[in-house]
Amino acid sequence: MIRILLAEDMHMVRGALVALLDLEPDIEVVAEVESGDQIIPMVRLHRPDVAVIDIDLPVLDGLTAAGTIRATMPHVRTLMLTSLARPGTLRRALAAGVDGFILKDAPPAKLATAIRDVAAGRRVVDSQLALAAWDRGESPLTERELEVLRLAADGTDAPDIARALSLSAGTVRNYLTTIVTKLDARNRVDAIRIASDAGWL
């Protein structure tokens, strides 16, 4: 029997997933949580074989929780669920050492198969996500440029970004101009959209 912890913040989706997985003769949901900060304590308590984690969770995001599981309880496998095919997110998930990554709207049979494969030690990546990652490529932005853009995406203005990163306001404006150019964006808002859609932020 494959023991599962399920982390999903939407009650209806979580309930549907539990009901579907309970129909599988070799899969048992031993714990379910609705926020990322509940994952680690419940994993320690229930010792599941696989933690099935939504990537976008309140309090603590799914990738951070999966990385903690990987670092502290490597015998627990992790399968990430996402509703958005963002290639940058897939790359970050693989870098964090997750064992599987599939779209939430995959057929129920595909989820059950992915759980079995991950439990057996195989890595599972949804083919749509893999193709999107292949097509989009790596972020052209440096880590500092990404820091600036993340703050801008949060609504922080240039002087406050400058203070937060110990830069001058002029340097921040230069970074923002470079970012817009590199992403072939129309303006700062368009650059934020492009980077968000690619999963780089």
CSV table of C-alpha atoms in Angstrom, one decimal, residues 39-190:
chain,number,residue,atom,x,y,z
A,39,ILE,CA,3.2,19.7,5.5
A,40,ILE,CA,6.4,19.0,7.5
A,41,PRO,CA,4.7,18.3,10.9
A,42,MET,CA,2.2,15.9,9.2
A,43,VAL,CA,5.0,14.2,7.1
A,44,ARG,CA,6.9,13.6,10.4
A,45,LEU,CA,3.7,12.3,12.1
A,46,HIS,CA,2.4,10.0,9.4
A,47,ARG,CA,5.5,9.0,7.4
A,48,PRO,CA,3.9,8.8,4.0
A,49,ASP,CA,5.6,7.2,1.0
A,50,VAL,CA,4.7,10.1,-1.2
A,51,ALA,CA,3.7,13.7,-0.5
A,52,VAL,CA,1.5,15.1,-3.2
A,53,ILE,CA,1.8,18.9,-3.0
A,54,ASP,CA,0.1,21.7,-4.8
A,55,ILE,CA,2.8,24.2,-5.7
A,56,ASP,CA,0.8,27.3,-4.8
A,57,LEU,CA,-0.1,27.0,-1.1
A,58,PRO,CA,-0.8,29.6,1.6
A,59,VAL,CA,1.7,30.4,4.4
A,60,LEU,CA,4.5,28.3,2.8
A,61,ASP,CA,4.7,27.5,-0.9
A,62,GLY,CA,4.8,23.9,-2.0
A,63,LEU,CA,8.3,24.1,-3.5
A,64,THR,CA,9.8,25.3,-0.2
A,65,ALA,CA,8.0,22.5,1.6
A,66,ALA,CA,9.2,19.9,-0.9
A,67,GLY,CA,12.8,21.2,-0.6
A,68,THR,CA,12.6,20.8,3.2
A,69,ILE,CA,11.3,17.2,2.8
A,70,ARG,CA,14.1,16.4,0.4
A,71,ALA,CA,16.7,17.8,2.8
A,72,THR,CA,15.4,16.3,6.1
A,73,MET,CA,13.3,13.2,5.1
A,74,PRO,CA,14.7,12.0,1.7
A,75,HIS,CA,12.9,8.7,2.0
A,76,VAL,CA,9.6,10.6,1.4
A,77,ARG,CA,9.1,11.1,-2.3
A,78,THR,CA,7.4,14.4,-3.6
A,79,LEU,CA,5.0,14.9,-6.4
A,80,MET,CA,4.1,18.5,-7.3
A,81,LEU,CA,0.7,19.5,-8.7
A,82,THR,CA,0.2,22.8,-10.6
A,83,SER,CA,-2.6,24.4,-12.6
A,84,LEU,CA,-0.2,26.5,-14.7
A,85,ALA,CA,2.3,25.2,-17.2
A,86,ARG,CA,5.1,27.5,-16.3
A,87,PRO,CA,8.5,26.2,-17.5
A,88,GLY,CA,10.5,28.3,-15.1
A,89,THR,CA,8.5,26.7,-12.2
A,90,LEU,CA,9.3,23.3,-13.5
A,91,ARG,CA,13.0,24.0,-13.6
A,92,ARG,CA,12.9,25.3,-10.0
A,93,ALA,CA,11.0,22.2,-8.9
A,94,LEU,CA,13.6,19.9,-10.5
A,95,ALA,CA,16.4,21.9,-9.0
A,96,ALA,CA,14.8,21.5,-5.6
A,97,GLY,CA,14.9,17.7,-6.1
A,98,VAL,CA,11.2,17.0,-6.5
A,99,ASP,CA,10.4,13.5,-7.9
A,100,GLY,CA,7.4,14.4,-10.0
A,101,PHE,CA,5.6,17.3,-11.5
A,102,ILE,CA,2.2,17.1,-13.2
A,103,LEU,CA,-0.7,19.4,-14.1
A,104,LYS,CA,-3.8,19.4,-11.9
A,105,ASP,CA,-6.1,18.8,-14.8
A,106,ALA,CA,-4.5,15.5,-15.7
A,107,PRO,CA,-6.9,12.5,-15.8
A,108,PRO,CA,-7.2,10.8,-12.5
A,109,ALA,CA,-5.6,7.6,-13.9
A,110,LYS,CA,-2.5,9.7,-14.8
A,111,LEU,CA,-2.2,11.0,-11.2
A,112,ALA,CA,-2.5,7.5,-9.8
A,113,THR,CA,0.2,6.2,-12.2
A,114,ALA,CA,2.4,9.2,-11.4
A,115,ILE,CA,2.1,8.4,-7.7
A,116,ARG,CA,3.0,4.7,-8.3
A,117,ASP,CA,6.0,5.7,-10.5
A,118,VAL,CA,7.3,8.3,-7.9
A,119,ALA,CA,6.9,5.7,-5.1
A,120,ALA,CA,8.9,3.2,-7.2
A,121,GLY,CA,11.8,5.7,-7.4
A,122,ARG,CA,11.1,7.0,-10.9
A,123,ARG,CA,11.0,10.7,-11.8
A,124,VAL,CA,7.8,11.8,-13.5
A,125,VAL,CA,7.4,15.1,-15.5
A,126,ASP,CA,4.2,15.9,-17.4
A,127,SER,CA,5.0,15.9,-21.1
A,128,GLN,CA,3.3,19.3,-21.7
A,129,LEU,CA,5.4,20.9,-18.9
A,130,ALA,CA,8.6,19.4,-20.3
A,131,LEU,CA,7.9,20.7,-23.8
A,132,ALA,CA,7.0,24.2,-22.4
A,133,ALA,CA,10.3,24.2,-20.5
A,134,TRP,CA,12.2,23.1,-23.5
A,135,ASP,CA,10.7,25.7,-25.8
A,136,ARG,CA,11.0,28.7,-23.4
A,137,GLY,CA,14.6,28.1,-22.2
A,138,GLU,CA,16.4,29.6,-19.3
A,139,SER,CA,15.7,33.1,-18.0
A,140,PRO,CA,17.9,35.7,-19.7
A,141,LEU,CA,17.9,37.8,-16.5
A,142,THR,CA,20.6,37.8,-13.9
A,143,GLU,CA,19.8,37.1,-10.3
A,144,ARG,CA,20.1,40.8,-9.4
A,145,GLU,CA,17.7,41.7,-12.3
A,146,LEU,CA,15.2,39.1,-11.0
A,147,GLU,CA,15.5,40.6,-7.5
A,148,VAL,CA,14.7,44.0,-8.9
A,149,LEU,CA,11.8,42.7,-11.0
A,150,ARG,CA,10.3,40.7,-8.1
A,151,LEU,CA,10.2,43.8,-5.9
A,152,ALA,CA,8.7,45.8,-8.8
A,153,ALA,CA,6.1,43.1,-9.3
A,154,ASP,CA,5.1,43.5,-5.6
A,155,GLY,CA,4.4,47.2,-6.3
A,156,THR,CA,7.6,48.6,-4.8
A,157,ASP,CA,8.8,51.8,-6.5
A,158,ALA,CA,12.3,52.5,-7.6
A,159,PRO,CA,13.5,54.5,-4.5
A,160,ASP,CA,12.2,51.7,-2.2
A,161,ILE,CA,13.8,49.0,-4.4
A,162,ALA,CA,17.0,51.0,-4.2
A,163,ARG,CA,16.9,51.1,-0.4
A,164,ALA,CA,16.0,47.4,-0.1
A,165,LEU,CA,18.9,46.3,-2.3
A,166,SER,CA,21.4,49.0,-1.2
A,167,LEU,CA,21.5,50.5,-4.7
A,168,SER,CA,21.0,54.0,-6.1
A,169,ALA,CA,17.6,54.8,-7.6
A,170,GLY,CA,19.4,55.5,-10.9
A,171,THR,CA,20.9,52.0,-10.9
A,172,VAL,CA,17.5,50.5,-10.2
A,173,ARG,CA,16.0,52.4,-13.1
A,174,ASN,CA,18.9,51.2,-15.3
A,175,TYR,CA,18.2,47.6,-14.2
A,176,LEU,CA,14.5,48.0,-15.1
A,177,THR,CA,15.4,49.4,-18.5
A,178,THR,CA,17.7,46.5,-19.2
A,179,ILE,CA,15.1,44.0,-18.0
A,180,VAL,CA,12.4,45.5,-20.4
A,181,THR,CA,15.0,45.3,-23.2
A,182,LYS,CA,16.1,41.7,-22.5
A,183,LEU,CA,12.5,40.4,-22.4
A,184,ASP,CA,11.5,42.4,-25.5
A,185,ALA,CA,8.7,43.9,-23.3
A,186,ARG,CA,6.7,47.0,-24.0
A,187,ASN,CA,7.2,48.3,-20.5
A,188,ARG,CA,7.8,47.3,-16.9
A,189,VAL,CA,4.3,45.9,-16.4
A,190,ASP,CA,4.7,43.8,-19.6
